[in-house]
Amino acid sequence: MDIRKSCIAAALAAVAFPAVPALAATPAQQATNRALILVPLTLVKIDDLSFGTVSPSTTSLGIVSINAATGARTVFGGVTGVPSDVGNRAQFAGAGTPGQQVVITHTTPLELISTTNNADRIAVLGLTLDGLPLRTIDPVTRAFFFHMGGTIMLNPNQPEGRYEATFDVTANYL
């Protein structure tokens, strides 16, 4: 009988005092979910990089450089620049979400290769950007612009002809 009385007492207690769920603590700070959707970046080449027309020396190396910021050509050593074709810097334009920052990256070809004889080559010493690689997209026009220059080295008696190479330029949101 003691067991019966104990079970009845436990059942009465369970009915008399129902379980109450614990209250959840309120957060000290509220958080907001956000997502920023950016329009895809576009990037177009406006103008190619050109070192212009030059005449190499028969005895010494020559350097030709196009300034990325100004577009001015400079020649050093055994090379003479032809005034009627001074070359120009490459120009690019991009578009994207206003006010966002983009970072510009590029590859540099090792050499320019003759369009008529693959054995004839000109060393590319480097390509340069007209300032820092970080750009901010204009809040009104939604555009950004940049220029690229570079430096090449001609050998003495560099064979005549047209020399070319491609390089890749990329813009990505930061």
mmCIF file of C-alpha atoms in Angstrom:
data_model
loop_
_atom_site.group_PDB
_atom_site.id
_atom_site.type_symbol
_atom_site.label_atom_id
_atom_site.label_comp_id
_atom_site.label_asym_id
_atom_site.label_seq_id
_atom_site.Cartn_x
_atom_site.Cartn_y
_atom_site.Cartn_z
ATOM 1 C CA MET A 1 0.000 0.000 0.000
ATOM 2 C CA ASP A 2 2.814 2.358 0.576
ATOM 3 C CA ILE A 3 3.758 2.122 -3.046
ATOM 4 C CA ARG A 4 0.207 2.898 -4.097
ATOM 5 C CA LYS A 5 0.046 5.942 -1.882
ATOM 6 C CA SER A 6 3.378 7.172 -3.202
ATOM 7 C CA CYS A 7 2.267 6.830 -6.846
ATOM 8 C CA ILE A 8 -1.028 8.609 -6.147
ATOM 9 C CA ALA A 9 0.779 11.419 -4.338
ATOM 10 C CA ALA A 10 3.210 11.797 -7.244
ATOM 11 C CA ALA A 11 0.358 11.896 -9.770
ATOM 12 C CA LEU A 12 -1.510 14.528 -7.738
ATOM 13 C CA ALA A 13 1.652 16.618 -7.484
ATOM 14 C CA ALA A 14 2.183 16.443 -11.249
ATOM 15 C CA VAL A 15 -1.365 17.663 -11.898
ATOM 16 C CA ALA A 16 -1.239 20.350 -9.221
ATOM 17 C CA PHE A 17 2.146 21.765 -10.286
ATOM 18 C CA PRO A 18 2.454 21.592 -14.103
ATOM 19 C CA ALA A 19 5.887 22.116 -15.696
ATOM 20 C CA VAL A 20 6.503 25.672 -16.895
ATOM 21 C CA PRO A 21 8.862 26.231 -19.869
ATOM 22 C CA ALA A 22 11.967 28.261 -19.134
ATOM 23 C CA LEU A 23 11.902 31.799 -20.540
ATOM 24 C CA ALA A 24 14.551 32.597 -23.178
ATOM 25 C CA ALA A 25 17.002 35.347 -22.299
ATOM 26 C CA THR A 26 16.659 38.467 -24.434
ATOM 27 C CA PRO A 27 19.799 39.298 -26.422
ATOM 28 C CA ALA A 28 21.945 42.184 -25.257
ATOM 29 C CA GLN A 29 22.329 43.338 -28.894
ATOM 30 C CA GLN A 30 20.146 42.811 -31.923
ATOM 31 C CA ALA A 31 21.809 41.846 -35.208
ATOM 32 C CA THR A 32 20.647 42.607 -38.736
ATOM 33 C CA ASN A 33 21.099 40.415 -41.784
ATOM 34 C CA ARG A 34 22.380 42.263 -44.844
ATOM 35 C CA ALA A 35 23.518 41.523 -48.370
ATOM 36 C CA LEU A 36 25.074 43.952 -50.838
ATOM 37 C CA ILE A 37 24.409 42.964 -54.423
ATOM 38 C CA LEU A 38 26.893 44.481 -56.881
ATOM 39 C CA VAL A 39 26.412 44.782 -60.617
ATOM 40 C CA PRO A 40 28.993 42.793 -62.580
ATOM 41 C CA LEU A 41 32.080 44.815 -63.463
ATOM 42 C CA THR A 42 32.759 45.585 -67.092
ATOM 43 C CA LEU A 43 36.198 46.469 -68.423
ATOM 44 C CA VAL A 44 37.011 47.617 -71.954
ATOM 45 C CA LYS A 45 40.214 48.609 -73.699
ATOM 46 C CA ILE A 46 40.030 52.079 -75.217
ATOM 47 C CA ASP A 47 43.567 52.179 -76.631
ATOM 48 C CA ASP A 48 46.528 49.798 -76.971
ATOM 49 C CA LEU A 49 49.977 50.445 -75.515
ATOM 50 C CA SER A 50 52.318 51.544 -78.315
ATOM 51 C CA PHE A 51 56.033 52.272 -78.017
ATOM 52 C CA GLY A 52 55.920 54.145 -81.316
ATOM 53 C CA THR A 53 58.517 53.950 -84.057
ATOM 54 C CA VAL A 54 62.196 53.842 -83.110
ATOM 55 C CA SER A 55 65.541 53.287 -84.783
ATOM 56 C CA PRO A 56 68.046 51.065 -82.931
ATOM 57 C CA SER A 57 71.775 51.639 -82.668
ATOM 58 C CA THR A 58 74.220 49.312 -84.346
ATOM 59 C CA THR A 59 76.433 49.141 -81.247
ATOM 60 C CA SER A 60 74.474 49.490 -77.985
ATOM 61 C CA LEU A 61 71.284 48.500 -76.197
ATOM 62 C CA GLY A 62 68.376 50.926 -76.213
ATOM 63 C CA ILE A 63 65.483 51.493 -73.822
ATOM 64 C CA VAL A 64 62.052 52.839 -74.778
ATOM 65 C CA SER A 65 59.586 53.796 -72.054
ATOM 66 C CA ILE A 66 55.989 55.053 -72.133
ATOM 67 C CA ASN A 67 54.921 56.872 -68.953
ATOM 68 C CA ALA A 68 51.610 55.462 -67.672
ATOM 69 C CA ALA A 69 50.546 58.753 -66.058
ATOM 70 C CA THR A 70 51.418 61.170 -68.883
ATOM 71 C CA GLY A 71 51.752 59.009 -71.984
ATOM 72 C CA ALA A 72 55.136 60.598 -72.766
ATOM 73 C CA ARG A 73 57.771 58.479 -74.493
ATOM 74 C CA THR A 74 61.376 58.490 -73.305
ATOM 75 C CA VAL A 75 64.297 56.840 -75.107
ATOM 76 C CA PHE A 76 67.688 55.963 -73.557
ATOM 77 C CA GLY A 77 70.953 54.562 -74.841
ATOM 78 C CA GLY A 78 71.229 53.132 -78.307
ATOM 79 C CA VAL A 79 67.835 54.006 -79.712
ATOM 80 C CA THR A 80 66.413 57.068 -81.452
ATOM 81 C CA GLY A 81 62.718 57.890 -81.339
ATOM 82 C CA VAL A 82 60.987 58.825 -84.596
ATOM 83 C CA PRO A 83 59.073 62.096 -83.922
ATOM 84 C CA SER A 84 56.159 61.277 -86.252
ATOM 85 C CA ASP A 85 55.123 58.252 -84.131
ATOM 86 C CA VAL A 86 55.783 58.810 -80.416
ATOM 87 C CA GLY A 87 53.543 55.979 -79.239
ATOM 88 C CA ASN A 88 50.951 56.149 -76.474
ATOM 89 C CA ARG A 89 49.880 54.588 -73.190
ATOM 90 C CA ALA A 90 47.138 51.979 -73.022
ATOM 91 C CA GLN A 91 43.790 53.242 -71.753
ATOM 92 C CA PHE A 92 41.021 51.243 -70.097
ATOM 93 C CA ALA A 93 37.530 52.063 -68.832
ATOM 94 C CA GLY A 94 35.396 50.105 -66.423
ATOM 95 C CA ALA A 95 31.907 50.343 -64.976
ATOM 96 C CA GLY A 96 30.259 48.924 -61.888
ATOM 97 C CA THR A 97 28.394 49.729 -58.685
ATOM 98 C CA PRO A 98 28.850 53.405 -57.700
ATOM 99 C CA GLY A 99 31.182 54.123 -54.779
ATOM 100 C CA GLN A 100 32.662 50.612 -54.670
ATOM 101 C CA GLN A 101 36.397 49.980 -54.785
ATOM 102 C CA VAL A 102 38.090 47.814 -57.393
ATOM 103 C CA VAL A 103 41.630 46.496 -57.609
ATOM 104 C CA ILE A 104 43.441 46.420 -60.961
ATOM 105 C CA THR A 105 45.858 43.588 -61.767
ATOM 106 C CA HIS A 106 47.783 42.790 -64.941
ATOM 107 C CA THR A 107 50.180 40.338 -66.500
ATOM 108 C CA THR A 108 53.429 41.379 -68.168
ATOM 109 C CA PRO A 109 54.614 39.622 -71.325
ATOM 110 C CA LEU A 110 58.278 38.612 -71.345
ATOM 111 C CA GLU A 111 58.883 39.913 -74.845
ATOM 112 C CA LEU A 112 57.408 41.460 -77.954
ATOM 113 C CA ILE A 113 57.589 39.080 -80.921
ATOM 114 C CA SER A 114 58.057 40.088 -84.544
ATOM 115 C CA THR A 115 54.932 39.632 -86.657
ATOM 116 C CA THR A 116 57.095 38.451 -89.577
ATOM 117 C CA ASN A 117 59.802 36.351 -87.862
ATOM 118 C CA ASN A 118 59.140 34.604 -84.523
ATOM 119 C CA ALA A 119 62.879 34.488 -83.829
ATOM 120 C CA ASP A 120 63.063 38.297 -83.604
ATOM 121 C CA ARG A 121 62.142 39.484 -80.121
ATOM 122 C CA ILE A 122 62.292 42.573 -77.889
ATOM 123 C CA ALA A 123 62.543 42.190 -74.105
ATOM 124 C CA VAL A 124 59.717 43.718 -72.062
ATOM 125 C CA LEU A 125 61.241 45.094 -68.856
ATOM 126 C CA GLY A 126 57.887 45.843 -67.256
ATOM 127 C CA LEU A 127 54.411 47.356 -67.437
ATOM 128 C CA THR A 128 53.219 50.087 -65.090
ATOM 129 C CA LEU A 129 49.870 51.411 -63.902
ATOM 130 C CA ASP A 130 49.172 55.151 -63.617
ATOM 131 C CA GLY A 131 49.040 55.124 -59.832
ATOM 132 C CA LEU A 132 47.838 52.734 -57.180
ATOM 133 C CA PRO A 133 45.930 49.632 -58.296
ATOM 134 C CA LEU A 134 42.972 50.547 -56.063
ATOM 135 C CA ARG A 135 40.253 52.636 -57.773
ATOM 136 C CA THR A 136 36.848 53.891 -56.620
ATOM 137 C CA ILE A 137 33.947 53.747 -59.046
ATOM 138 C CA ASP A 138 32.541 57.239 -59.623
ATOM 139 C CA PRO A 139 29.224 57.605 -57.744
ATOM 140 C CA VAL A 140 27.614 59.602 -60.577
ATOM 141 C CA THR A 141 29.016 58.170 -63.813
ATOM 142 C CA ARG A 142 29.465 54.602 -62.448
ATOM 143 C CA ALA A 143 32.827 54.507 -64.283
ATOM 144 C CA PHE A 144 36.534 54.250 -63.540
ATOM 145 C CA PHE A 145 39.491 54.806 -65.859
ATOM 146 C CA PHE A 146 43.176 53.920 -65.818
ATOM 147 C CA HIS A 147 46.229 53.917 -68.072
ATOM 148 C CA MET A 148 49.187 51.597 -68.501
ATOM 149 C CA GLY A 149 52.696 52.269 -69.717
ATOM 150 C CA GLY A 150 55.773 50.138 -70.030
ATOM 151 C CA THR A 151 59.436 49.745 -70.849
ATOM 152 C CA ILE A 152 61.171 47.665 -73.520
ATOM 153 C CA MET A 153 64.835 47.003 -74.322
ATOM 154 C CA LEU A 154 66.117 46.776 -77.894
ATOM 155 C CA ASN A 155 69.286 44.960 -78.853
ATOM 156 C CA PRO A 156 71.910 46.553 -81.093
ATOM 157 C CA ASN A 157 70.912 45.995 -84.741
ATOM 158 C CA GLN A 158 67.395 44.959 -83.712
ATOM 159 C CA PRO A 159 65.778 43.629 -86.916
ATOM 160 C CA GLU A 160 63.204 45.962 -88.430
ATOM 161 C CA GLY A 161 59.528 45.104 -88.326
ATOM 162 C CA ARG A 162 56.421 45.243 -86.206
ATOM 163 C CA TYR A 163 56.602 43.579 -82.773
ATOM 164 C CA GLU A 164 53.599 42.611 -80.642
ATOM 165 C CA ALA A 165 52.504 40.851 -77.460
ATOM 166 C CA THR A 166 49.304 40.721 -75.460
ATOM 167 C CA PHE A 167 48.809 41.291 -71.760
ATOM 168 C CA ASP A 168 45.812 40.679 -69.525
ATOM 169 C CA VAL A 169 44.226 43.344 -67.346
ATOM 170 C CA THR A 170 41.650 42.474 -64.679
ATOM 171 C CA ALA A 171 39.451 44.544 -62.373
ATOM 172 C CA ASN A 172 37.823 42.945 -59.315
ATOM 173 C CA TYR A 173 35.714 44.343 -56.497
ATOM 174 C CA LEU A 174 37.688 44.699 -53.307
#
